[in-house]
Amino acid sequence: MASVNIGKKLRDARLQRNMSLDELQQITKTQKRYLIAIEENDFDSMPGTFYVRAFIRQYASAVGLDGNELVEIYDGIEEPEDIETAIQYQTLDESRTQMYDENSQTKRFMRSLPAIIFSLIGLAIAIVVFYITWQDRQTSPMIQPPASEVIRESESTSSSASSQAPASSTTESSSSSSSSEPKAPAEVSFVSESGPTVNMNATNLASPAKLEFNALTGPCWVGVYIATAANNDNGYFYQETIQPGQPKSVEIPAGTAQVVVSLGASEYMEFKLDGQKAEFNPNNTGIGPRNINMTLAYAQSQPEQSAQSQQPQ
């Protein structure tokens, strides 16, 4: 029996098809150790010549070669001169192995299809939960109460303003009756900002002044912080999640000199103070929470000012 390099021809054909020995074993139903023996031309390690011929034919059929021709070479017939060229360049028709590979890929895909569908459903659920959570965070109170320094300043300012109120009450009543000039509009101006903290001034306000909130394209949580005896100087004077199309207004207690307006989703909110729009983000520095510190000053009529100037020193 000729011992031509049959194993090399079969191995080269297998490698051209990117086929592993394990895949070849599944296709030919031949033990892997016999396939390795064929590639190494170790035919003596096989049970007998009958099995050698059968294994060569099965191997050749799986990799697209002529098994009978290789068996004839094994039996001692001379190898054709151009067999190497034929292996490399011959165009092979679709073999049973190719059909088996395609069917196997289709079956594997169909088996994995339910897992793919469930994965896509799980991903969609995760996206929906994330969106709902994000919306909920936008509408929930995410702003901490302002620092105690702001509370003390507001308390001292409001107490000084309230102590001056009785002394000037008679003057205000006389000036309101004698004044006929129209009151100048309030002015609300941006002063500075540092991160989410914004400082603003409001002048020429009525007493009591009024805040008006209007949500534009989405819900926004609003908290108005004023240190008063009613909230024991701790907590928000007013807080609510305002929905689009449902404007709200809050009256500021008379004599209040400082207010902190906290907004959750500030990009959805606009508000006015005594009818004047508060431009709290003129520089477009971002969206999200804002703490707006507002210093308030109230309007005084001309007769009131003249009466105060005529009081004895």
XYZ file of C-alpha atoms in Angstrom:
313
model
C 0.000 0.000 0.000
C 1.332 3.405 -0.934
C 1.930 5.867 1.818
C 1.572 9.084 -0.170
C 0.922 12.238 1.907
C -2.837 11.656 1.983
C -3.083 13.159 5.474
C -1.606 16.486 4.335
C -4.079 16.773 1.443
C -7.003 16.107 3.755
C -5.713 18.443 6.470
C -5.094 21.292 3.966
C -8.609 20.903 2.600
C -10.042 21.017 6.155
C -8.105 24.159 7.038
C -9.264 25.862 3.812
C -12.812 25.393 5.067
C -11.932 26.731 8.553
C -13.173 23.468 10.025
C -11.946 22.147 13.394
C -11.374 18.481 14.203
C -14.297 18.580 16.618
C -16.635 19.775 13.857
C -15.240 17.133 11.503
C -15.840 14.475 14.123
C -19.517 15.503 14.409
C -19.961 15.408 10.609
C -18.186 12.121 9.867
C -19.140 10.363 13.129
C -15.495 9.205 13.268
C -13.520 9.344 16.471
C -11.177 12.314 16.691
C -8.104 10.112 17.342
C -8.636 8.321 14.009
C -8.992 11.650 12.186
C -5.669 12.774 13.699
C -4.069 9.456 12.676
C -5.253 9.944 9.067
C -3.770 13.478 8.957
C -0.487 12.070 10.264
C -0.585 9.091 7.800
C -0.526 6.771 10.812
C -2.710 4.122 9.197
C -1.174 1.251 11.194
C -2.857 2.509 14.395
C -6.321 1.883 12.924
C -8.347 -1.340 13.340
C -7.777 -2.497 9.760
C -7.584 -1.527 6.079
C -11.376 -1.666 5.737
C -11.798 1.049 8.363
C -8.902 3.050 6.907
C -10.611 3.183 3.500
C -13.981 4.028 5.097
C -12.487 6.793 7.259
C -10.586 8.301 4.297
C -13.786 8.371 2.202
C -15.789 10.005 5.049
C -13.055 12.571 5.725
C -12.693 13.403 2.016
C -16.448 13.757 1.548
C -16.650 16.159 4.516
C -13.931 18.466 3.115
C -15.032 18.304 -0.540
C -12.406 15.889 -1.954
C -12.777 12.713 -3.999
C -12.585 9.917 -1.446
C -12.304 7.131 -4.023
C -9.298 8.797 -5.607
C -7.556 9.062 -2.239
C -8.375 5.433 -1.457
C -6.779 4.420 -4.766
C -3.668 6.386 -3.782
C -3.719 4.599 -0.426
C -3.981 1.219 -2.248
C -0.823 2.011 -4.264
C -2.069 3.720 -7.430
C 0.079 6.687 -8.508
C -1.101 10.128 -7.432
C -2.235 12.375 -10.323
C 0.228 15.201 -11.040
C -2.261 18.069 -10.742
C -4.174 16.841 -7.735
C -2.706 19.645 -5.555
C -3.760 22.278 -8.089
C -7.187 20.728 -8.390
C -7.624 20.889 -4.628
C -6.713 24.590 -4.572
C -8.573 25.912 -7.605
C -11.388 23.511 -8.448
C -14.823 25.032 -7.936
C -16.844 22.587 -5.909
C -20.585 22.233 -6.023
C -22.505 22.561 -2.820
C -21.790 19.414 -0.854
C -23.742 17.648 1.791
C -21.349 19.104 4.365
C -22.171 22.675 3.340
C -25.865 21.898 3.507
C -25.329 20.371 6.942
C -23.436 23.480 8.121
C -26.152 25.835 6.864
C -28.889 23.751 8.433
C -26.965 23.668 11.726
C -26.554 27.452 11.726
C -30.266 27.921 11.012
C -31.212 25.541 13.815
C -28.855 27.276 16.254
C -30.345 30.646 15.342
C -33.915 29.380 15.797
C -32.984 27.897 19.193
C -31.458 31.188 20.325
C -34.296 33.341 18.913
C -36.493 33.203 22.094
C -33.521 34.285 24.212
C -32.865 37.207 21.865
C -36.521 38.278 22.011
C -36.614 38.115 25.829
C -33.377 40.101 25.995
C -34.863 42.848 23.816
C -38.020 42.920 25.959
C -35.906 43.192 29.114
C -33.900 46.035 27.589
C -37.105 47.891 26.667
C -38.450 47.467 30.226
C -35.171 48.755 31.673
C -35.336 51.845 29.438
C -38.942 52.571 30.486
C -38.093 52.170 34.200
C -35.082 54.461 33.830
C -37.194 57.132 32.095
C -39.931 56.971 34.759
C -37.315 57.175 37.531
C -35.687 60.157 35.868
C -39.021 61.950 35.544
C -39.833 61.198 39.177
C -36.524 62.676 40.295
C -37.254 65.792 38.286
C -40.565 66.297 40.090
C -39.487 65.337 43.628
C -37.975 67.764 46.145
C -34.258 67.481 45.535
C -33.252 70.838 47.099
C -31.979 70.971 50.663
C -33.122 73.852 52.904
C -30.879 76.901 52.558
C -27.978 77.493 54.953
C -28.674 78.815 58.441
C -26.820 82.045 57.639
C -29.558 82.944 55.149
C -32.228 82.244 57.779
C -30.580 84.479 60.384
C -30.138 87.273 57.874
C -33.775 87.022 56.807
C -34.914 86.911 60.456
C -32.903 89.981 61.500
C -33.941 91.948 58.435
C -37.623 91.061 58.806
C -37.574 91.931 62.540
C -36.004 95.327 61.842
C -38.556 95.957 59.130
C -41.426 94.976 61.454
C -40.065 97.228 64.242
C -40.082 100.183 61.872
C -43.610 99.441 60.668
C -45.520 100.847 63.710
C -43.506 104.058 63.710
C -44.309 104.777 60.095
C -47.902 103.453 59.964
C -49.475 106.893 60.459
C -47.194 108.376 57.817
C -48.096 105.632 55.328
C -51.830 106.147 55.862
C -51.532 109.893 55.361
C -49.314 109.535 52.314
C -51.596 106.971 50.674
C -54.541 109.312 51.025
C -52.670 112.339 49.740
C -50.630 110.739 46.954
C -52.177 110.647 43.532
C -49.114 109.668 41.527
C -49.091 106.095 40.056
C -46.679 103.595 41.618
C -43.600 102.727 39.551
C -43.386 99.040 38.473
C -41.273 96.603 40.431
C -37.783 95.724 39.192
C -36.276 92.211 39.411
C -32.595 91.933 38.451
C -29.977 89.180 38.226
C -26.852 89.807 40.342
C -24.580 86.750 40.246
C -24.474 82.955 40.296
C -22.229 80.177 41.581
C -23.180 76.691 40.436
C -26.860 76.118 41.278
C -26.969 79.174 43.602
C -28.296 82.426 42.074
C -28.435 85.879 43.714
C -31.103 88.421 42.653
C -32.455 91.774 43.811
C -36.069 92.970 43.693
C -36.952 96.608 44.292
C -40.036 98.824 44.338
C -42.264 95.935 45.465
C -45.777 96.151 46.819
C -46.362 95.007 50.383
C -47.284 92.212 50.517
C -45.524 91.082 47.311
C -46.722 88.125 45.265
C -44.828 85.291 43.546
C -46.425 83.702 40.446
C -45.172 80.306 39.171
C -45.916 78.777 35.768
C -44.605 75.379 34.536
C -43.887 75.515 30.795
C -43.232 72.110 29.187
C -42.923 69.798 32.185
C -43.629 69.472 35.918
C -41.347 71.294 38.345
C -41.085 71.127 42.129
C -41.078 74.567 43.782
C -40.127 75.444 47.339
C -40.352 78.965 48.834
C -38.225 79.324 51.955
C -39.018 82.175 54.356
C -37.967 82.098 57.996
C -41.200 82.744 59.919
C -42.666 81.893 63.299
C -45.267 79.699 61.569
C -42.615 77.238 60.342
C -40.368 77.725 63.392
C -37.650 79.072 61.104
C -37.230 75.543 59.774
C -38.748 74.199 56.568
C -40.390 75.647 53.498
C -43.002 78.387 53.726
C -44.525 76.868 50.565
C -43.727 73.796 48.443
C -45.570 72.032 45.626
C -44.989 70.217 42.320
C -46.504 72.486 39.676
C -47.858 70.943 36.495
C -47.964 72.630 33.054
C -51.115 74.677 32.585
C -51.727 74.964 36.352
C -50.068 78.222 37.491
C -49.761 78.924 41.201
C -49.249 82.118 43.212
C -47.819 82.696 46.686
C -48.180 85.871 48.771
C -45.027 86.877 50.632
C -45.651 88.094 54.195
C -45.365 91.867 54.540
C -41.971 93.079 55.610
C -40.068 89.998 54.397
C -36.611 91.139 53.295
C -35.223 87.883 51.910
C -36.726 84.860 50.152
C -35.139 81.690 48.789
C -36.911 80.132 45.785
C -35.833 76.513 45.161
C -36.610 74.855 41.819
C -36.247 71.168 40.908
C -36.346 71.050 37.087
C -35.617 74.760 36.637
C -35.629 74.507 32.830
C -39.408 73.911 32.963
C -40.230 76.871 35.209
C -40.711 80.619 34.908
C -41.862 82.863 37.722
C -42.718 86.498 38.337
C -42.468 88.751 41.358
C -45.152 91.472 41.470
C -45.746 90.902 37.742
C -42.073 91.221 36.744
C -40.390 88.145 35.226
C -37.375 86.852 37.169
C -34.602 86.053 34.676
C -32.686 83.658 36.945
C -30.616 81.988 34.160
C -29.680 84.748 31.699
C -26.339 83.123 30.866
C -27.852 79.709 30.011
C -25.454 77.952 32.379
C -27.372 74.685 32.486
C -30.528 72.962 33.637
C -31.610 71.206 36.817
C -31.949 72.409 40.408
C -31.567 76.085 41.362
C -31.492 77.922 44.714
C -32.422 81.570 44.052
C -31.634 84.005 46.887
C -33.779 87.140 46.488
C -33.244 90.355 48.447
C -36.479 92.387 48.596
C -36.993 96.162 48.855
C -40.453 97.762 48.929
C -41.801 100.880 47.259
C -42.219 104.157 49.216
C -44.419 107.054 48.038
C -43.210 110.670 47.803
C -45.493 112.015 50.610
C -44.198 109.257 52.908
C -40.605 110.231 52.213
C -41.297 113.939 52.830
C -43.148 113.164 56.067
C -40.223 111.098 57.273
C -37.817 113.951 56.469
C -39.959 116.393 58.549
C -39.912 114.212 61.667
C -37.905 115.769 64.590
C -34.384 114.501 64.914
